[in-house]
Short mmCIF file of C-alpha atoms in Angstrom, two decimals:
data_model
loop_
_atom_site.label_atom_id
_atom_site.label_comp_id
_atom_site.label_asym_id
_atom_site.label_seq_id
_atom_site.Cartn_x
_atom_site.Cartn_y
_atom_site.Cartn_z
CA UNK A 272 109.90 94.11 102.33
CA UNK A 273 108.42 91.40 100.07
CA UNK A 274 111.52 89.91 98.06
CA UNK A 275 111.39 90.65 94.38
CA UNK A 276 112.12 87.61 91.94
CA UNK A 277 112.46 89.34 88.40
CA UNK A 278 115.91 90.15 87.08
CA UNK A 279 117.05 93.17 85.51
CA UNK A 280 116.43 92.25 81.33
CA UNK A 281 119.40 92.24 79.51
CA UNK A 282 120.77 94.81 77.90
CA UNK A 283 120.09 95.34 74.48
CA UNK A 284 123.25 95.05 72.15
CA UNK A 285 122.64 98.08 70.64
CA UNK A 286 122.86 100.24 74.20
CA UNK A 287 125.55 98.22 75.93
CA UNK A 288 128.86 100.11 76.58
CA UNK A 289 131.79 100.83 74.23
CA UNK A 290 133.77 97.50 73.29
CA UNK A 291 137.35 96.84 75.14
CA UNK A 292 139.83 97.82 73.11
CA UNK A 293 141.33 94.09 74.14
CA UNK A 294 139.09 91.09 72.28
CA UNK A 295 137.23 89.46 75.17
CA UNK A 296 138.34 86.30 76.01
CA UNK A 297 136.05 82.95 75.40
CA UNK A 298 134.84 82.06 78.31
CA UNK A 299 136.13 79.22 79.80
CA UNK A 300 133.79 75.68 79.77
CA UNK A 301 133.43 73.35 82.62
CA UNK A 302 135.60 70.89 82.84
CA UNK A 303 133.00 67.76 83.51
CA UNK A 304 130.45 67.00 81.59
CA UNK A 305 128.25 67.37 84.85
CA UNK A 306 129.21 71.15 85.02
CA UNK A 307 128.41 71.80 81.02
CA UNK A 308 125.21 70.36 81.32
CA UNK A 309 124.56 72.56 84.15
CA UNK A 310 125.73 75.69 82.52
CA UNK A 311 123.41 75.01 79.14
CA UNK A 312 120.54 74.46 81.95
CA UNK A 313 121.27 78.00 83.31
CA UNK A 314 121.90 79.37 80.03
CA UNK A 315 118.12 78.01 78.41
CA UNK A 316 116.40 78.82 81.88
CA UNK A 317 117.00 82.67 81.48
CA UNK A 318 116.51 82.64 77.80
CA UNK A 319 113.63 84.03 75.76
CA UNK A 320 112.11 81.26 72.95
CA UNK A 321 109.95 80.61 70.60
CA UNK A 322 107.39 78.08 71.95
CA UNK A 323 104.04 77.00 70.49
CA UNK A 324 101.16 77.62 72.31
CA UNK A 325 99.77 73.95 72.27
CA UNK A 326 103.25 73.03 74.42
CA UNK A 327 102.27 75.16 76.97
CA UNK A 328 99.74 74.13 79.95
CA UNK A 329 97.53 75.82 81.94
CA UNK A 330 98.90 75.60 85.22
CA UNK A 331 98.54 77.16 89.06
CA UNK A 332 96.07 79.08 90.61
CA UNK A 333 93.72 81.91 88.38
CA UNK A 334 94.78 85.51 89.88
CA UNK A 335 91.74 87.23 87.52
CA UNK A 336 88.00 86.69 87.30
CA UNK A 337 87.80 87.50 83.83
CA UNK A 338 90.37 85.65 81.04
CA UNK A 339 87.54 85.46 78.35
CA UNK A 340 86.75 88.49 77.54
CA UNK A 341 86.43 91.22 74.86
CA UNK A 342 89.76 92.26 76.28
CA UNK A 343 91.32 89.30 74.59
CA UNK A 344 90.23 89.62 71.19
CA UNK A 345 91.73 93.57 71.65
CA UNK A 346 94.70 91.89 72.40
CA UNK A 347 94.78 89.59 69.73
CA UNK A 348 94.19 92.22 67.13
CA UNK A 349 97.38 94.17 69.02
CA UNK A 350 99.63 91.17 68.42
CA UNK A 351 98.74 90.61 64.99
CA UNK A 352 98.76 93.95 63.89
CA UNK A 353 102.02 94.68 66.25
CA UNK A 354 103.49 91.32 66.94
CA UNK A 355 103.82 90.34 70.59
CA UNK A 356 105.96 92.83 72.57
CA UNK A 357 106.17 91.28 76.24
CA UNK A 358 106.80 87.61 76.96
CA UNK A 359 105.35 85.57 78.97
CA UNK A 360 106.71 83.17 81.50
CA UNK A 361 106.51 79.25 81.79
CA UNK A 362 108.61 76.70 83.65
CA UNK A 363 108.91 72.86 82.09
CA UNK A 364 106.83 70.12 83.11
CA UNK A 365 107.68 66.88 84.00
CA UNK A 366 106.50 65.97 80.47
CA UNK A 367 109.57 66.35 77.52
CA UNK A 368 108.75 69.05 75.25
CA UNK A 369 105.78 70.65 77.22
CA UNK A 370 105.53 73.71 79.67
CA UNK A 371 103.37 75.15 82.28
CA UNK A 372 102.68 78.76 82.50
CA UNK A 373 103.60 81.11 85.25
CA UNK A 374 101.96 84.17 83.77
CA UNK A 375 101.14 85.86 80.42
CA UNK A 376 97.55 84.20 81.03
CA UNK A 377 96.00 86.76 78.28
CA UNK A 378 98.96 87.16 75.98
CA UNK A 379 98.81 83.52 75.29
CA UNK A 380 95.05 83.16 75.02
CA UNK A 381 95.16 86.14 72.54
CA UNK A 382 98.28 84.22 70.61
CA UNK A 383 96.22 80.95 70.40
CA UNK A 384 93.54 83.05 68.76
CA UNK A 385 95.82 84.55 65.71
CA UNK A 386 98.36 81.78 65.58
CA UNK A 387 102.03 81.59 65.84
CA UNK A 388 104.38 80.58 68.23
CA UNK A 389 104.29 82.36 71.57
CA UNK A 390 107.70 84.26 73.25
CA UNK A 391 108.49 82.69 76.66
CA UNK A 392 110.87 83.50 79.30
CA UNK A 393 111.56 79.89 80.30
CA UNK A 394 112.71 79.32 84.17
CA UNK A 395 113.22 76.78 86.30
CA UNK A 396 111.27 78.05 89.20
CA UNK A 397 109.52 75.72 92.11
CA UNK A 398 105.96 75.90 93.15
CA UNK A 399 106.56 78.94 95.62
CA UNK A 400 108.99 81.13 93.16
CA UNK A 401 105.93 80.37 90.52
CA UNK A 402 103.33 81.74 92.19
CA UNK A 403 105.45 85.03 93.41
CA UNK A 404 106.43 85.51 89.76
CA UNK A 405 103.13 85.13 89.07
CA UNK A 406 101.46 88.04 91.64
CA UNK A 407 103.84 90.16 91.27
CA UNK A 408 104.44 90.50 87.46
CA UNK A 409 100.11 90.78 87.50
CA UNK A 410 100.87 93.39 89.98
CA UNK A 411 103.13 95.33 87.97
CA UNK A 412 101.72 95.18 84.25
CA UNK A 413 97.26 95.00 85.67
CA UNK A 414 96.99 96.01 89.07
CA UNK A 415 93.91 93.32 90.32
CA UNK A 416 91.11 94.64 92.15
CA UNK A 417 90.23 94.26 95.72
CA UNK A 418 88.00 91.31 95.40
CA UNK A 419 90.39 89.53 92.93
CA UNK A 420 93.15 89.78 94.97
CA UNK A 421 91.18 88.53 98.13
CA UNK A 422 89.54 85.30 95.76
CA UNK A 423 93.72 85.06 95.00
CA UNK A 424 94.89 85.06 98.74
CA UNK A 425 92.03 82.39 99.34
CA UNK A 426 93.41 79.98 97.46
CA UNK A 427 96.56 80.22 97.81
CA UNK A 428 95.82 79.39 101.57
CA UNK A 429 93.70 76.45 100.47
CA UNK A 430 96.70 75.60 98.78
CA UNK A 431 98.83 75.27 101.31
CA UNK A 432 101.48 78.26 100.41
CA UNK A 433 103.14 79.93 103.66
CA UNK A 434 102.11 83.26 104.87
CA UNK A 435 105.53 84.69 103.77
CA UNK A 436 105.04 83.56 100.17
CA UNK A 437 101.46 84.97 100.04
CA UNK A 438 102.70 88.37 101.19
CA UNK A 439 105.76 88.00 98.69
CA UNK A 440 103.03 87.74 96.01
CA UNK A 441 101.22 90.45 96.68
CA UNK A 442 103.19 92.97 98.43
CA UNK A 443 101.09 93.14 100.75
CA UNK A 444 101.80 93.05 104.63
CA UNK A 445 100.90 90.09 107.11
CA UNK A 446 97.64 92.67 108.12
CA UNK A 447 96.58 92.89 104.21
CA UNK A 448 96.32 89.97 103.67
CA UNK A 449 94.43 89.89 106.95
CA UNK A 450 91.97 92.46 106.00
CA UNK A 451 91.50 90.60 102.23
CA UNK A 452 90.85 87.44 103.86
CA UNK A 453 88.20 88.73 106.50
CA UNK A 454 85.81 90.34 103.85
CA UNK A 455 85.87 87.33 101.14
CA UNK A 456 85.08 84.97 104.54
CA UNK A 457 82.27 86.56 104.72
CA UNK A 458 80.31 86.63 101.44
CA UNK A 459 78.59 83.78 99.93
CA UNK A 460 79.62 81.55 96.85
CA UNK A 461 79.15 82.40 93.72
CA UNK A 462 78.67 86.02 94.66
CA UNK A 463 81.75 87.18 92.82
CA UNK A 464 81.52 85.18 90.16
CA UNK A 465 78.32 87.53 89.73
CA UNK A 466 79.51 90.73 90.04
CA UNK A 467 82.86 89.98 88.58
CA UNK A 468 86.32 91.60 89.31
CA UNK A 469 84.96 95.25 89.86
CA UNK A 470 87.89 97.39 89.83
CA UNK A 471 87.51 100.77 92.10
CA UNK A 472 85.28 99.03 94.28
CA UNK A 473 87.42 98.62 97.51
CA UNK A 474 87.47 96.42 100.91
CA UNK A 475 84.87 99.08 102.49
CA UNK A 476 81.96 98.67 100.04
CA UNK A 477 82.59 94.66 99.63
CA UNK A 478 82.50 95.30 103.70
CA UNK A 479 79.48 97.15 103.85
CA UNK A 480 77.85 94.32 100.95
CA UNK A 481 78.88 91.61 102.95
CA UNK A 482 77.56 93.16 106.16
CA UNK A 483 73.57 92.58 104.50
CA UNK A 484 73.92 89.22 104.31
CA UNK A 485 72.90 88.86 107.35
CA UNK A 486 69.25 90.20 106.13
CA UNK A 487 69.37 89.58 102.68
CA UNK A 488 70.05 86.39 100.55
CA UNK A 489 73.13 88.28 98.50
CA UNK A 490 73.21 85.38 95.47
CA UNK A 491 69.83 85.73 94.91
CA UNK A 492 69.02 89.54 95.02
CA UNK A 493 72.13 89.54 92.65
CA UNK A 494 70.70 87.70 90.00
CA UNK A 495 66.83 89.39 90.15
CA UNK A 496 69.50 92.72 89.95
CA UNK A 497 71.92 91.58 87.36
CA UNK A 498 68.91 90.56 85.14
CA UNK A 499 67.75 93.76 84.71
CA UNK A 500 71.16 95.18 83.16
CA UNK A 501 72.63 94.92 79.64
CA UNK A 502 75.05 92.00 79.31
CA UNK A 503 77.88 94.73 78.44
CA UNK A 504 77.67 96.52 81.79
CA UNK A 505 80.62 97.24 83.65
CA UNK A 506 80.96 95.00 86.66
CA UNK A 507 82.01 98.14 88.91
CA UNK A 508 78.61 99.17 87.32
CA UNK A 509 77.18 95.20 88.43
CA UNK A 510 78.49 95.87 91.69
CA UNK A 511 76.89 99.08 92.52
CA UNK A 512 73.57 97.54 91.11
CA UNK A 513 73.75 94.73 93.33
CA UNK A 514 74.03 96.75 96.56
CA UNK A 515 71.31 98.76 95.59
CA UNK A 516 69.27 96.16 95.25
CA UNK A 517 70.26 94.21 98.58
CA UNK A 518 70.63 97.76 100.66
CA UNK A 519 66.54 98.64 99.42
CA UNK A 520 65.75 94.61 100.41
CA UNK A 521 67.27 95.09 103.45
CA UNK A 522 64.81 97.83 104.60
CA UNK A 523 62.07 97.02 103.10
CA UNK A 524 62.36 93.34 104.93
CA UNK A 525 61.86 95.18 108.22
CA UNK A 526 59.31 94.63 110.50
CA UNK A 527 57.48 95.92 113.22
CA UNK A 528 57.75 93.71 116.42
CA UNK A 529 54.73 91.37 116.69
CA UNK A 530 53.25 92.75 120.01
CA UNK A 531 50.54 89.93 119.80
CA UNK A 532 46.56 90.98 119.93
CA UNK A 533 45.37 91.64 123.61
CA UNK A 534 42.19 91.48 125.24
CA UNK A 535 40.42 92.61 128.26
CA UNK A 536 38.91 90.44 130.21
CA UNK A 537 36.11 91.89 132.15
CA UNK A 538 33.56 90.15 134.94
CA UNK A 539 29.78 89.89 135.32
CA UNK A 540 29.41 93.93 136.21
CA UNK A 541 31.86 94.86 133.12
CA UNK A 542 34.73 95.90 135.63
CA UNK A 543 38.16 94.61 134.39
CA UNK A 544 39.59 91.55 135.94
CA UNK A 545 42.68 91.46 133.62
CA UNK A 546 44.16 91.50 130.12
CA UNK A 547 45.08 88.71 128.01
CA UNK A 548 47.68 88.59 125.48
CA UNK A 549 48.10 86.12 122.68
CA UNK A 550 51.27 86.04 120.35
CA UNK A 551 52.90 83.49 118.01
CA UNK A 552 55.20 82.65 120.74
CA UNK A 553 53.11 82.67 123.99
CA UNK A 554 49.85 83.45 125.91
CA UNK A 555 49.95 85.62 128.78
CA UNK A 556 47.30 86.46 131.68
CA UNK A 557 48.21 89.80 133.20
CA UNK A 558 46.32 90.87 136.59
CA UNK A 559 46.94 94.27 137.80
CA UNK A 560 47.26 93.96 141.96
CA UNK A 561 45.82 97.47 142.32
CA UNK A 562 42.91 96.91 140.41
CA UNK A 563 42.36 93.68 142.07
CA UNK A 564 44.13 92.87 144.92
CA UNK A 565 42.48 90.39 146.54
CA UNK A 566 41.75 88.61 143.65
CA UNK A 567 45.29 89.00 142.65
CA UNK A 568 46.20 87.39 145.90
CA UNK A 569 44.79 84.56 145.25
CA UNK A 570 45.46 83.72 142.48
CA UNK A 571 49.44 83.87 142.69
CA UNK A 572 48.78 81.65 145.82
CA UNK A 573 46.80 79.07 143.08
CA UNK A 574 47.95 80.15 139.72
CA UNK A 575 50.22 76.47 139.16
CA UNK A 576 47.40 74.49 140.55
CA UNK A 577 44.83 76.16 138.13
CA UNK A 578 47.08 75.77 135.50
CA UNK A 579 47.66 72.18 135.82
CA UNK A 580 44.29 71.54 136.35
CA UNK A 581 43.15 73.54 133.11
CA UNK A 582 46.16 71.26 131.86
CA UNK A 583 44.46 68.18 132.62
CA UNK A 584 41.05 69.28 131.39
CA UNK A 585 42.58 69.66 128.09
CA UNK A 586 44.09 66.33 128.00
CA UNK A 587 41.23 64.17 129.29
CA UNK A 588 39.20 66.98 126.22
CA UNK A 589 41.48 65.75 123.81
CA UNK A 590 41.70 62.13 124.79
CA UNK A 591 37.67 61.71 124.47
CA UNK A 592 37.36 63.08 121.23
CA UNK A 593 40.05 60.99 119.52
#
């Protein structure tokens, strides 16, 4: 079971239970100034603040194709009009003052476009508890699509994460992330940038895409595809557009075996001594031992000699006229 890293949220006052009827007592402060400092770090790591955007960087690996999008400027328009109603999540940097974000990609990209400070859960996670945070509250608020999660799983690899943290991520099992990884092996660069994150289009058609490359150069039937569509289309809409295109290329591309041109050769009296066959990979003499067998006879017993001497021929040919 992949280990889940977000806390219950607190309570809100309003729907906590009935006060003791005994005043609760103050609780009690370290006694070093070691163990304060240690409880005002715990307290201001699981606290929600009011951060400005420009203190927060970028940071980690992207988990979505798309962050620029009209979907952003819908969200801005939410915020403003609603004010922003889930936080994100940073951790500090190494720099005073500044953060890096875990996720809440879009929320803050929509807050940097109306202004204001930003809401932030801030923790004090490492590298590994980051990028779990990170999958899993994608997971739970925009489930990614096939592809996106594969690109995702990719890099985390290249990253150097462990197997268990990928999995933690994701939710998925040691065999999906097997199965993501297998199908994003096998298609090109810059394919997926293309098409884009196409949600609904599982691992069996990016499968059965990736399968035609073998036939088809995918990047470039892509673009002579995508060019044909309206900017706005849907990328499920890109994807199915694309396979079209490389599925017709693929059959059309096929061609019959080159059996070569053959001719008969034929003697004095017009009776057949043979057939010869020429092709863009060799030249054969065939000589049928029924027709002819005691020519046929003879000339398996003198075929390599003839041929070296026709080789010969053609080399003392070639050396005179040069």
């Amino acid at each position: 079971m992949a280990r889940n890293i977000f806390n219950q949220p607190p309570k809100d006052e309003t729907e906590s239970a009935a006060p003791s009827p005994t005043p609760p007592r103050a609780a009690k402060l370290p006694g070093s100034v070691g163990g304060l400092r240690d409880s005002l770090r715990e307290i201001t790591a699981n606290s929600i603040r009011d951060i400005e955007p420009d203190q927060i960087d970028m940071d980690g690996l992207r988990d979505r194709l798309v962050l620029e999008d009209s979907s952003i400027d819908e969200l801005a328009e939410s915020i403003a009009k609603h004010g922003q109603q889930v936080p994100i999540m940073v951790r500090p940097s190494a720099q005073p003052d500044r953060y890096r974000i875990i996720y809440g990609r879009r929320r803050l990209a929509a807050i940097r476009k109306v202004g204001g400070t930003v809401k932030a859960i801030v923790r004090t996670f490492d590298d590994d508890a980051s990028l779990i945070a990170q999958g899993q509250e994608n997971n739970l608020r925009l489930d990614p699509s096939f592809i996106e999660k594969s690109l995702f799983i990719k890099e985390m690899q290249e990253s150097g994460y462990k197997p268990g943290v990928i999995q933690d991520a994701l939710g998925l099992t040691r065999q999906g992330v097997s199965n993501h990884r297998v199908v994003i092996e096998q298609l090109p660069d810059g394919l997926v940038q293309l098409i884009g994150p196409a949600h609904g289009i599982g691992r069996r058609q990016w499968s059965d895409l990736a399968a035609l490359s073998v036939k088809v150069d995918l990047v470039d039937a892509a673009k002579e595809a995508l060019a044909t569509l309206p900017d706005d289309t849907a990328s499920s809409e890109k994807f199915q557009a694309v396979y079209s295109a490389c599925s017709s290329k693929a059959r059309s591309d096929k061609k019959p075996p080159n059996r070569g041109l053959t001719s008969v050769i034929k003697d004095e009296n017009g009776s057949s001594l043979g057939t010869l066959t020429v092709d863009k990979k060799a030249i054969a003499i065939k000589v049928t031992k029924k027709d002819n067998p005691e020519f046929g006879q003879w000339l398996e017993e003198h075929a390599e000699a003839t041929l070296l001497q026709l080789f010969v021929q053609w080399r003392n040919e070639r050396g005179s006229g040069s």
